PDB file of C-alpha atoms in Angstrom:
ATOM      1  CA  MET A   1     179.267 105.497  72.194  1.00  0.00           C
ATOM      2  CA  ARG A   2     177.847 102.376  74.206  1.00  0.00           C
ATOM      3  CA  ASP A   3     174.942 100.110  74.261  1.00  0.00           C
ATOM      4  CA  ALA A   4     173.195  99.002  77.253  1.00  0.00           C
ATOM      5  CA  GLY A   5     175.348  96.056  77.909  1.00  0.00           C
ATOM      6  CA  GLY A   6     178.194  97.836  78.218  1.00  0.00           C
ATOM      7  CA  GLY A   7     180.041  97.135  74.996  1.00  0.00           C
ATOM      8  CA  VAL A   8     181.611  99.346  72.023  1.00  0.00           C
ATOM      9  CA  ASP A   9     179.713 100.676  69.080  1.00  0.00           C
ATOM     10  CA  GLY A  10     180.518  99.195  65.857  1.00  0.00           C
ATOM     11  CA  ASP A  11     180.673 102.618  64.562  1.00  0.00           C
ATOM     12  CA  LYS A  12     183.878 103.564  66.688  1.00  0.00           C
ATOM     13  CA  ILE A  13     185.728 100.169  65.594  1.00  0.00           C
ATOM     14  CA  GLY A  14     188.128 102.651  63.620  1.00  0.00           C
ATOM     15  CA  LYS A  15     189.058 104.888  66.262  1.00  0.00           C
ATOM     16  CA  SER A  16     189.324 102.003  68.542  1.00  0.00           C
ATOM     17  CA  GLU A  17     192.095 100.228  66.169  1.00  0.00           C
ATOM     18  CA  LYS A  18     194.075 103.241  66.008  1.00  0.00           C
ATOM     19  CA  ASP A  19     194.086 103.988  69.807  1.00  0.00           C
ATOM     20  CA  GLN A  20     194.977 100.377  70.661  1.00  0.00           C
ATOM     21  CA  SER A  21     197.782  99.780  68.252  1.00  0.00           C
ATOM     22  CA  TRP A  22     200.822 100.564  70.957  1.00  0.00           C
ATOM     23  CA  ILE A  23     199.594  97.688  72.616  1.00  0.00           C
ATOM     24  CA  PRO A  24     201.610  94.920  71.480  1.00  0.00           C
ATOM     25  CA  LYS A  25     204.886  97.216  72.477  1.00  0.00           C
ATOM     26  CA  ILE A  26     204.194  97.103  75.997  1.00  0.00           C
ATOM     27  CA  ILE A  27     201.877  93.904  76.786  1.00  0.00           C
ATOM     28  CA  LYS A  28     203.444  90.641  76.133  1.00  0.00           C
ATOM     29  CA  LYS A  29     202.482  87.119  76.033  1.00  0.00           C
ATOM     30  CA  ARG A  30     204.348  83.724  77.170  1.00  0.00           C
ATOM     31  CA  VAL A  31     205.402  80.784  74.866  1.00  0.00           C
ATOM     32  CA  CYS A  32     207.448  77.920  75.874  1.00  0.00           C
ATOM     33  CA  THR A  33     211.068  78.246  75.163  1.00  0.00           C
ATOM     34  CA  THR A  34     212.216  74.909  77.094  1.00  0.00           C
ATOM     35  CA  PHE A  35     210.689  71.572  76.365  1.00  0.00           C
ATOM     36  CA  VAL A  36     210.700  69.741  79.841  1.00  0.00           C
ATOM     37  CA  GLU A  37     209.633  66.199  79.047  1.00  0.00           C
ATOM     38  CA  ASP A  38     206.184  65.285  81.044  1.00  0.00           C
ATOM     39  CA  SER A  39     207.147  61.332  81.709  1.00  0.00           C
ATOM     40  CA  PHE A  40     203.399  60.278  81.625  1.00  0.00           C
ATOM     41  CA  SER A  41     203.317  61.114  77.774  1.00  0.00           C
ATOM     42  CA  ASN A  42     206.093  58.833  76.629  1.00  0.00           C
ATOM     43  CA  GLY A  43     207.841  61.853  75.336  1.00  0.00           C
ATOM     44  CA  ALA A  44     205.028  63.546  73.646  1.00  0.00           C
ATOM     45  CA  LEU A  45     204.206  66.454  75.350  1.00  0.00           C
ATOM     46  CA  CYS A  46     205.762  69.052  77.457  1.00  0.00           C
ATOM     47  CA  GLN A  47     205.298  69.591  80.947  1.00  0.00           C
ATOM     48  CA  CYS A  48     203.537  72.851  80.012  1.00  0.00           C
ATOM     49  CA  GLY A  49     200.733  70.674  78.219  1.00  0.00           C
ATOM     50  CA  GLY A  50     202.129  71.452  74.584  1.00  0.00           C
ATOM     51  CA  GLU A  51     202.766  68.880  72.293  1.00  0.00           C
ATOM     52  CA  ARG A  52     206.416  68.216  71.035  1.00  0.00           C
ATOM     53  CA  GLU A  53     205.580  69.352  67.702  1.00  0.00           C
ATOM     54  CA  ALA A  54     204.321  72.559  68.975  1.00  0.00           C
ATOM     55  CA  HIS A  55     207.608  73.755  70.384  1.00  0.00           C
ATOM     56  CA  GLY A  56     210.408  75.340  68.410  1.00  0.00           C
ATOM     57  CA  SER A  57     213.949  74.172  67.877  1.00  0.00           C
ATOM     58  CA  VAL A  58     214.962  76.362  70.739  1.00  0.00           C
ATOM     59  CA  ALA A  59     212.932  74.814  73.054  1.00  0.00           C
ATOM     60  CA  LEU A  60     213.986  71.034  71.882  1.00  0.00           C
ATOM     61  CA  GLY A  61     217.424  71.825  71.345  1.00  0.00           C
ATOM     62  CA  ASP A  62     219.235  71.713  74.820  1.00  0.00           C
ATOM     63  CA  TYR A  63     218.334  67.934  75.824  1.00  0.00           C
ATOM     64  CA  PHE A  64     220.932  67.655  78.700  1.00  0.00           C
ATOM     65  CA  SER A  65     219.828  70.729  80.503  1.00  0.00           C
ATOM     66  CA  THR A  66     216.181  69.580  80.214  1.00  0.00           C
ATOM     67  CA  ALA A  67     216.800  66.226  81.017  1.00  0.00           C
ATOM     68  CA  ILE A  68     217.450  67.117  84.595  1.00  0.00           C
ATOM     69  CA  VAL A  69     214.841  69.699  85.207  1.00  0.00           C
ATOM     70  CA  ASN A  70     212.164  68.183  87.301  1.00  0.00           C
ATOM     71  CA  ARG A  71     209.192  70.361  86.928  1.00  0.00           C
ATOM     72  CA  TRP A  72     208.495  73.019  83.956  1.00  0.00           C
ATOM     73  CA  ASP A  73     208.249  76.366  85.501  1.00  0.00           C
ATOM     74  CA  SER A  74     206.790  79.241  83.573  1.00  0.00           C
ATOM     75  CA  ALA A  75     209.278  82.147  84.645  1.00  0.00           C
ATOM     76  CA  GLN A  76     212.291  79.646  83.918  1.00  0.00           C
ATOM     77  CA  HIS A  77     211.295  78.267  80.871  1.00  0.00           C
ATOM     78  CA  SER A  78     208.809  80.430  78.852  1.00  0.00           C
ATOM     79  CA  SER A  79     209.952  83.744  77.326  1.00  0.00           C
ATOM     80  CA  GLU A  80     207.865  86.953  76.442  1.00  0.00           C
ATOM     81  CA  TYR A  81     206.824  88.353  73.097  1.00  0.00           C
ATOM     82  CA  PRO A  82     204.710  91.041  71.814  1.00  0.00           C
ATOM     83  CA  THR A  83     201.224  89.951  72.444  1.00  0.00           C
ATOM     84  CA  ASP A  84     199.253  88.735  69.374  1.00  0.00           C
ATOM     85  CA  ALA A  85     195.764  88.906  70.718  1.00  0.00           C
ATOM     86  CA  PHE A  86     193.713  92.060  71.659  1.00  0.00           C
ATOM     87  CA  GLY A  87     190.959  94.433  70.268  1.00  0.00           C
ATOM     88  CA  GLU A  88     187.208  93.558  70.320  1.00  0.00           C
ATOM     89  CA  LEU A  89     185.603  90.584  70.241  1.00  0.00           C
ATOM     90  CA  GLN A  90     182.144  89.372  68.878  1.00  0.00           C
ATOM     91  CA  PHE A  91     180.323  86.633  69.364  1.00  0.00           C
ATOM     92  CA  ALA A  92     178.882  84.528  66.380  1.00  0.00           C
ATOM     93  CA  GLY A  93     175.223  84.553  66.696  1.00  0.00           C
ATOM     94  CA  ALA A  94     175.032  86.692  69.569  1.00  0.00           C
ATOM     95  CA  SER A  95     174.291  90.222  69.692  1.00  0.00           C
ATOM     96  CA  LYS A  96     176.280  92.983  67.938  1.00  0.00           C
ATOM     97  CA  ARG A  97     177.835  94.113  71.087  1.00  0.00           C
ATOM     98  CA  HIS A  98     181.427  93.846  71.101  1.00  0.00           C
ATOM     99  CA  SER A  99     183.444  93.055  74.005  1.00  0.00           C
ATOM    100  CA  TYR A 100     187.062  93.590  74.648  1.00  0.00           C
ATOM    101  CA  PHE A 101     190.115  91.257  75.101  1.00  0.00           C
ATOM    102  CA  LEU A 102     193.688  91.321  75.836  1.00  0.00           C
ATOM    103  CA  ARG A 103     195.869  88.506  75.981  1.00  0.00           C
ATOM    104  CA  LEU A 104     198.878  89.132  78.524  1.00  0.00           C
ATOM    105  CA  SER A 105     201.829  87.745  80.484  1.00  0.00           C
ATOM    106  CA  TRP A 106     201.047  86.588  84.175  1.00  0.00           C
ATOM    107  CA  ASP A 107     203.608  89.208  85.236  1.00  0.00           C
ATOM    108  CA  THR A 108     201.938  92.308  83.412  1.00  0.00           C
ATOM    109  CA  PRO A 109     202.199  95.491  86.318  1.00  0.00           C
ATOM    110  CA  PRO A 110     198.213  95.583  87.144  1.00  0.00           C
ATOM    111  CA  SER A 111     198.470  98.944  87.185  1.00  0.00           C
ATOM    112  CA  MET A 112     199.196  99.204  83.615  1.00  0.00           C
ATOM    113  CA  VAL A 113     196.281  96.940  83.112  1.00  0.00           C
ATOM    114  CA  TYR A 114     193.890  99.036  85.123  1.00  0.00           C
ATOM    115  CA  THR A 115     194.843 102.052  83.053  1.00  0.00           C
ATOM    116  CA  LEU A 116     194.185 100.198  79.746  1.00  0.00           C
ATOM    117  CA  MET A 117     191.060  99.165  81.035  1.00  0.00           C
ATOM    118  CA  THR A 118     189.471 102.482  81.870  1.00  0.00           C
ATOM    119  CA  ALA A 119     191.334 105.055  79.865  1.00  0.00           C
ATOM    120  CA  HIS A 120     191.596 102.899  76.790  1.00  0.00           C
ATOM    121  CA  TRP A 121     188.825 100.600  76.642  1.00  0.00           C
ATOM    122  CA  GLY A 122     186.681 103.271  78.595  1.00  0.00           C
ATOM    123  CA  LEU A 123     185.367 100.791  81.396  1.00  0.00           C
ATOM    124  CA  PRO A 124     183.772 102.790  84.449  1.00  0.00           C
ATOM    125  CA  SER A 125     186.043 103.037  87.308  1.00  0.00           C
ATOM    126  CA  PRO A 126     184.616 100.465  90.072  1.00  0.00           C
ATOM    127  CA  ASN A 127     182.903 101.494  93.258  1.00  0.00           C
ATOM    128  CA  LEU A 128     182.991  97.786  94.316  1.00  0.00           C
ATOM    129  CA  VAL A 129     184.958  94.901  92.916  1.00  0.00           C
ATOM    130  CA  VAL A 130     182.812  91.817  93.705  1.00  0.00           C
ATOM    131  CA  SER A 131     185.172  88.764  93.209  1.00  0.00           C
ATOM    132  CA  ILE A 132     183.664  85.111  92.609  1.00  0.00           C
ATOM    133  CA  VAL A 133     185.968  82.235  92.853  1.00  0.00           C
ATOM    134  CA  GLY A 134     185.176  78.510  92.539  1.00  0.00           C
ATOM    135  CA  GLY A 135     182.760  76.797  91.200  1.00  0.00           C
ATOM    136  CA  GLU A 136     184.424  75.717  87.819  1.00  0.00           C
ATOM    137  CA  GLY A 137     184.311  73.261  85.615  1.00  0.00           C
ATOM    138  CA  ARG A 138     181.346  70.552  84.703  1.00  0.00           C
ATOM    139  CA  THR A 139     179.946  70.502  88.170  1.00  0.00           C
ATOM    140  CA  LYS A 140     176.384  71.447  88.417  1.00  0.00           C
ATOM    141  CA  VAL A 141     175.737  74.556  90.175  1.00  0.00           C
ATOM    142  CA  LYS A 142     173.128  74.343  92.794  1.00  0.00           C
ATOM    143  CA  THR A 143     169.806  76.228  92.573  1.00  0.00           C
ATOM    144  CA  TRP A 144     170.105  78.515  95.436  1.00  0.00           C
ATOM    145  CA  VAL A 145     173.512  79.893  94.304  1.00  0.00           C
ATOM    146  CA  ARG A 146     171.610  80.964  90.978  1.00  0.00           C
ATOM    147  CA  GLU A 147     169.226  82.300  92.801  1.00  0.00           C
ATOM    148  CA  VAL A 148     171.645  84.256  95.049  1.00  0.00           C
ATOM    149  CA  LEU A 149     173.533  85.441  91.936  1.00  0.00           C
ATOM    150  CA  ARG A 150     170.428  86.069  90.173  1.00  0.00           C
ATOM    151  CA  GLN A 151     168.364  88.075  92.726  1.00  0.00           C
ATOM    152  CA  GLY A 152     171.031  89.753  95.308  1.00  0.00           C
ATOM    153  CA  LEU A 153     174.522  90.070  93.655  1.00  0.00           C
ATOM    154  CA  VAL A 154     173.809  91.848  90.588  1.00  0.00           C
ATOM    155  CA  LYS A 155     171.275  94.285  91.843  1.00  0.00           C
ATOM    156  CA  ALA A 156     173.484  95.251  95.035  1.00  0.00           C
ATOM    157  CA  SER A 157     176.195  95.824  92.617  1.00  0.00           C
ATOM    158  CA  GLN A 158     174.399  97.658  90.091  1.00  0.00           C
ATOM    159  CA  SER A 159     173.485 100.312  92.835  1.00  0.00           C
ATOM    160  CA  THR A 160     177.303 100.746  93.373  1.00  0.00           C
ATOM    161  CA  GLY A 161     178.683 100.352  89.822  1.00  0.00           C
ATOM    162  CA  ALA A 162     180.557  97.406  90.450  1.00  0.00           C
ATOM    163  CA  TRP A 163     182.740  95.344  88.475  1.00  0.00           C
ATOM    164  CA  ILE A 164     181.781  91.662  88.754  1.00  0.00           C
ATOM    165  CA  LEU A 165     185.374  89.086  88.536  1.00  0.00           C
ATOM    166  CA  THR A 166     184.812  85.273  87.483  1.00  0.00           C
ATOM    167  CA  ALA A 167     186.773  83.363  85.139  1.00  0.00           C
ATOM    168  CA  GLY A 168     184.216  84.547  82.433  1.00  0.00           C
ATOM    169  CA  LEU A 169     183.763  81.032  80.662  1.00  0.00           C
ATOM    170  CA  ARG A 170     180.698  79.182  79.600  1.00  0.00           C
ATOM    171  CA  GLU A 171     180.901  76.924  82.886  1.00  0.00           C
ATOM    172  CA  GLY A 172     180.014  76.530  86.322  1.00  0.00           C
ATOM    173  CA  VAL A 173     179.208  80.013  88.387  1.00  0.00           C
ATOM    174  CA  GLY A 174     180.973  82.214  85.705  1.00  0.00           C
ATOM    175  CA  ARG A 175     177.859  81.074  83.477  1.00  0.00           C
ATOM    176  CA  CYS A 176     175.324  81.894  86.241  1.00  0.00           C
ATOM    177  CA  VAL A 177     177.166  85.407  86.505  1.00  0.00           C
ATOM    178  CA  GLY A 178     177.125  86.024  82.851  1.00  0.00           C
ATOM    179  CA  GLU A 179     173.301  84.921  83.057  1.00  0.00           C
ATOM    180  CA  ALA A 180     172.263  86.936  85.569  1.00  0.00           C
ATOM    181  CA  VAL A 181     174.087  90.189  84.445  1.00  0.00           C
ATOM    182  CA  ARG A 182     172.369  89.759  80.931  1.00  0.00           C
ATOM    183  CA  ASP A 183     168.915  89.530  82.658  1.00  0.00           C
ATOM    184  CA  HIS A 184     169.408  92.336  85.103  1.00  0.00           C
ATOM    185  CA  ALA A 185     171.047  94.901  81.765  1.00  0.00           C
ATOM    186  CA  THR A 186     167.797  93.759  79.739  1.00  0.00           C
ATOM    187  CA  ALA A 187     165.467  94.727  82.799  1.00  0.00           C
ATOM    188  CA  SER A 188     167.285  97.909  83.532  1.00  0.00           C
ATOM    189  CA  SER A 189     168.304  99.077  80.273  1.00  0.00           C
ATOM    190  CA  SER A 190     165.315 100.754  79.315  1.00  0.00           C
ATOM    191  CA  VAL A 191     165.513 102.685  82.568  1.00  0.00           C
ATOM    192  CA  SER A 192     169.008 103.453  83.546  1.00  0.00           C
ATOM    193  CA  PRO A 193     172.218 103.091  82.123  1.00  0.00           C
ATOM    194  CA  ASN A 194     173.768  99.448  83.152  1.00  0.00           C
ATOM    195  CA  LYS A 195     176.749 100.138  85.584  1.00  0.00           C
ATOM    196  CA  VAL A 196     177.686  96.275  86.283  1.00  0.00           C
ATOM    197  CA  VAL A 197     181.060  95.834  84.531  1.00  0.00           C
ATOM    198  CA  ALA A 198     181.521  91.874  84.164  1.00  0.00           C
ATOM    199  CA  LEU A 199     185.120  90.915  83.581  1.00  0.00           C
ATOM    200  CA  GLY A 200     186.227  87.469  83.018  1.00  0.00           C
ATOM    201  CA  ILE A 201     190.064  86.864  83.936  1.00  0.00           C
ATOM    202  CA  ALA A 202     191.160  83.243  82.522  1.00  0.00           C
ATOM    203  CA  PRO A 203     193.704  81.074  81.664  1.00  0.00           C
ATOM    204  CA  TRP A 204     194.990  81.977  77.888  1.00  0.00           C
ATOM    205  CA  GLY A 205     196.135  78.123  77.376  1.00  0.00           C
ATOM    206  CA  LEU A 206     192.652  76.965  78.621  1.00  0.00           C
ATOM    207  CA  VAL A 207     190.223  79.185  76.452  1.00  0.00           C
ATOM    208  CA  TYR A 208     188.448  77.029  73.583  1.00  0.00           C
ATOM    209  CA  ASN A 209     189.151  78.021  70.082  1.00  0.00           C
ATOM    210  CA  ARG A 210     191.667  80.699  71.517  1.00  0.00           C
ATOM    211  CA  GLU A 211     193.184  80.485  67.469  1.00  0.00           C
ATOM    212  CA  GLN A 212     190.169  82.740  66.329  1.00  0.00           C
ATOM    213  CA  LEU A 213     191.444  85.937  68.423  1.00  0.00           C
ATOM    214  CA  VAL A 214     194.918  85.951  67.124  1.00  0.00           C
ATOM    215  CA  ASN A 215     195.761  88.784  65.040  1.00  0.00           C
ATOM    216  CA  PRO A 216     199.474  90.212  65.671  1.00  0.00           C
ATOM    217  CA  GLN A 217     197.641  94.004  64.505  1.00  0.00           C
ATOM    218  CA  GLY A 218     194.557  93.271  66.612  1.00  0.00           C
ATOM    219  CA  SER A 219     191.221  92.514  65.781  1.00  0.00           C
ATOM    220  CA  PHE A 220     188.569  94.957  65.512  1.00  0.00           C
ATOM    221  CA  PRO A 221     186.648  92.606  66.057  1.00  0.00           C
ATOM    222  CA  ALA A 222     187.521  89.011  66.303  1.00  0.00           C
ATOM    223  CA  LYS A 223     184.743  86.728  65.294  1.00  0.00           C
ATOM    224  CA  TYR A 224     184.391  84.451  68.025  1.00  0.00           C
ATOM    225  CA  TYR A 225     182.549  81.001  66.893  1.00  0.00           C
ATOM    226  CA  VAL A 226     181.884  78.358  69.162  1.00  0.00           C
ATOM    227  CA  LYS A 227     180.239  74.706  68.535  1.00  0.00           C
ATOM    228  CA  ASN A 228     177.455  74.745  71.191  1.00  0.00           C
ATOM    229  CA  MET A 229     176.722  77.550  73.087  1.00  0.00           C
ATOM    230  CA  SER A 230     174.173  76.095  75.067  1.00  0.00           C
ATOM    231  CA  ARG A 231     176.515  73.193  76.745  1.00  0.00           C
ATOM    232  CA  ASP A 232     178.926  74.335  79.687  1.00  0.00           C
ATOM    233  CA  SER A 233     182.709  74.662  78.092  1.00  0.00           C
ATOM    234  CA  CYS A 234     185.991  76.448  78.217  1.00  0.00           C
ATOM    235  CA  CYS A 235     184.452  78.838  75.768  1.00  0.00           C
ATOM    236  CA  LEU A 236     184.352  82.453  76.814  1.00  0.00           C
ATOM    237  CA  ASP A 237     180.833  83.870  77.747  1.00  0.00           C
ATOM    238  CA  ASN A 238     179.407  86.622  75.449  1.00  0.00           C
ATOM    239  CA  ASN A 239     177.706  88.201  78.439  1.00  0.00           C
ATOM    240  CA  TYR A 240     180.938  89.854  79.642  1.00  0.00           C
ATOM    241  CA  GLN A 241     182.186  93.007  78.798  1.00  0.00           C
ATOM    242  CA  ALA A 242     186.069  92.573  78.786  1.00  0.00           C
ATOM    243  CA  PHE A 243     188.276  89.594  79.330  1.00  0.00           C
ATOM    244  CA  LEU A 244     191.946  89.506  80.347  1.00  0.00           C
ATOM    245  CA  LEU A 245     193.430  86.107  78.896  1.00  0.00           C
ATOM    246  CA  VAL A 246     196.310  85.266  81.315  1.00  0.00           C
ATOM    247  CA  ASP A 247     199.028  83.700  79.698  1.00  0.00           C
ATOM    248  CA  ASP A 248     201.977  81.762  81.467  1.00  0.00           C
ATOM    249  CA  GLY A 249     203.290  79.819  78.539  1.00  0.00           C
ATOM    250  CA  SER A 250     200.925  76.384  79.358  1.00  0.00           C
ATOM    251  CA  VAL A 251     198.167  74.969  77.567  1.00  0.00           C
ATOM    252  CA  GLY A 252     195.136  73.286  79.228  1.00  0.00           C
ATOM    253  CA  ARG A 253     195.663  74.413  82.685  1.00  0.00           C
ATOM    254  CA  ARG A 254     193.531  76.431  85.087  1.00  0.00           C
ATOM    255  CA  GLY A 255     194.134  79.095  87.234  1.00  0.00           C
ATOM    256  CA  GLU A 256     195.902  82.118  86.203  1.00  0.00           C
ATOM    257  CA  THR A 257     199.255  82.456  88.502  1.00  0.00           C
ATOM    258  CA  GLY A 258     198.071  85.402  90.714  1.00  0.00           C
ATOM    259  CA  PHE A 259     197.904  87.982  88.295  1.00  0.00           C
ATOM    260  CA  ARG A 260     193.714  87.983  89.455  1.00  0.00           C
ATOM    261  CA  ALA A 261     194.620  88.630  92.758  1.00  0.00           C
ATOM    262  CA  LYS A 262     197.358  91.193  91.972  1.00  0.00           C
ATOM    263  CA  LEU A 263     194.823  92.917  90.074  1.00  0.00           C
ATOM    264  CA  GLU A 264     192.144  93.181  92.986  1.00  0.00           C
ATOM    265  CA  ASP A 265     194.971  94.324  95.346  1.00  0.00           C
ATOM    266  CA  TYR A 266     195.505  97.106  92.851  1.00  0.00           C
ATOM    267  CA  ILE A 267     192.388  98.168  92.542  1.00  0.00           C
ATOM    268  CA  SER A 268     191.652  97.937  96.297  1.00  0.00           C
ATOM    269  CA  HIS A 269     194.181 100.558  96.761  1.00  0.00           C
ATOM    270  CA  GLN A 270     192.696 102.764  94.248  1.00  0.00           C
ATOM    271  CA  ARG A 271     190.463 105.700  95.504  1.00  0.00           C
ATOM    272  CA  THR A 272     186.921 106.698  94.584  1.00  0.00           C
ATOM    273  CA  GLY A 273     184.077 109.315  95.115  1.00  0.00           C
ATOM    274  CA  ILE A 274     183.811 112.683  96.409  1.00  0.00           C
ATOM    275  CA  TRP A 275     185.494 111.607  99.996  1.00  0.00           C
ATOM    276  CA  GLY A 276     188.293 109.519  98.728  1.00  0.00           C
ATOM    277  CA  GLU A 277     187.055 106.317 100.072  1.00  0.00           C
ATOM    278  CA  ARG A 278     189.133 103.122  99.021  1.00  0.00           C
ATOM    279  CA  ARG A 279     187.301 100.470  96.880  1.00  0.00           C
ATOM    280  CA  GLY A 280     186.334  97.228  99.047  1.00  0.00           C
ATOM    281  CA  ARG A 281     186.122  93.711  97.608  1.00  0.00           C
TER     282      ARG A 281
END
């Protein structure tokens, strides 16, 4: 059973836990396995963004080969392991609605992820995908942009049954979209079911307090706490129904290495409706 915001009802947590126990067997995370020294850190940091102490002995072992490496590369210098962050997410101090989340490697097949979201998370297949890029960080979003998002984008998307894709963070445009979806859901919940799915696709290594999401058995739910919900930050936004946290083994970097574009392309080639139209973007 779902609430007006599209989340999962607390009564179904047990069933969800059982249904998702297979996820770590096929979904992977990324871990840096080769320490490539960041020359500007005096040896304290790897080019992946992680501290030397955070790297295992294997990553630190081969000093000769890493000494001649000029640039850290996820494909060459990180390895896959079973994901350890997935399930449902509850925001402390927010509504009781749970959001879905998944930590996944950047090279996970988009077909697999789409099936997981629709068949196992129960997100309705979109008739339209609205992808919003840019406007990240602490730069203030202009008033007219906020109004476009609030009055136009969500209203149009609601009538078509859309997914709105942003980074899903409480900063910049992502925060504006979350607020717009929240306000629209509140206004329309008494009249009709909410048809808008806000999906956040963010870099795992950038998410604030991501350690709270880690549980190799899955979290049903994970309790997510943030220091100050009113300040722009790299915290996940509680107005999103689902989060894909794309992992390339790096820490503190923006961007998610092309996975989002591949997912959007995959969705655009799926068919929808009685006439089999393709979904647009």
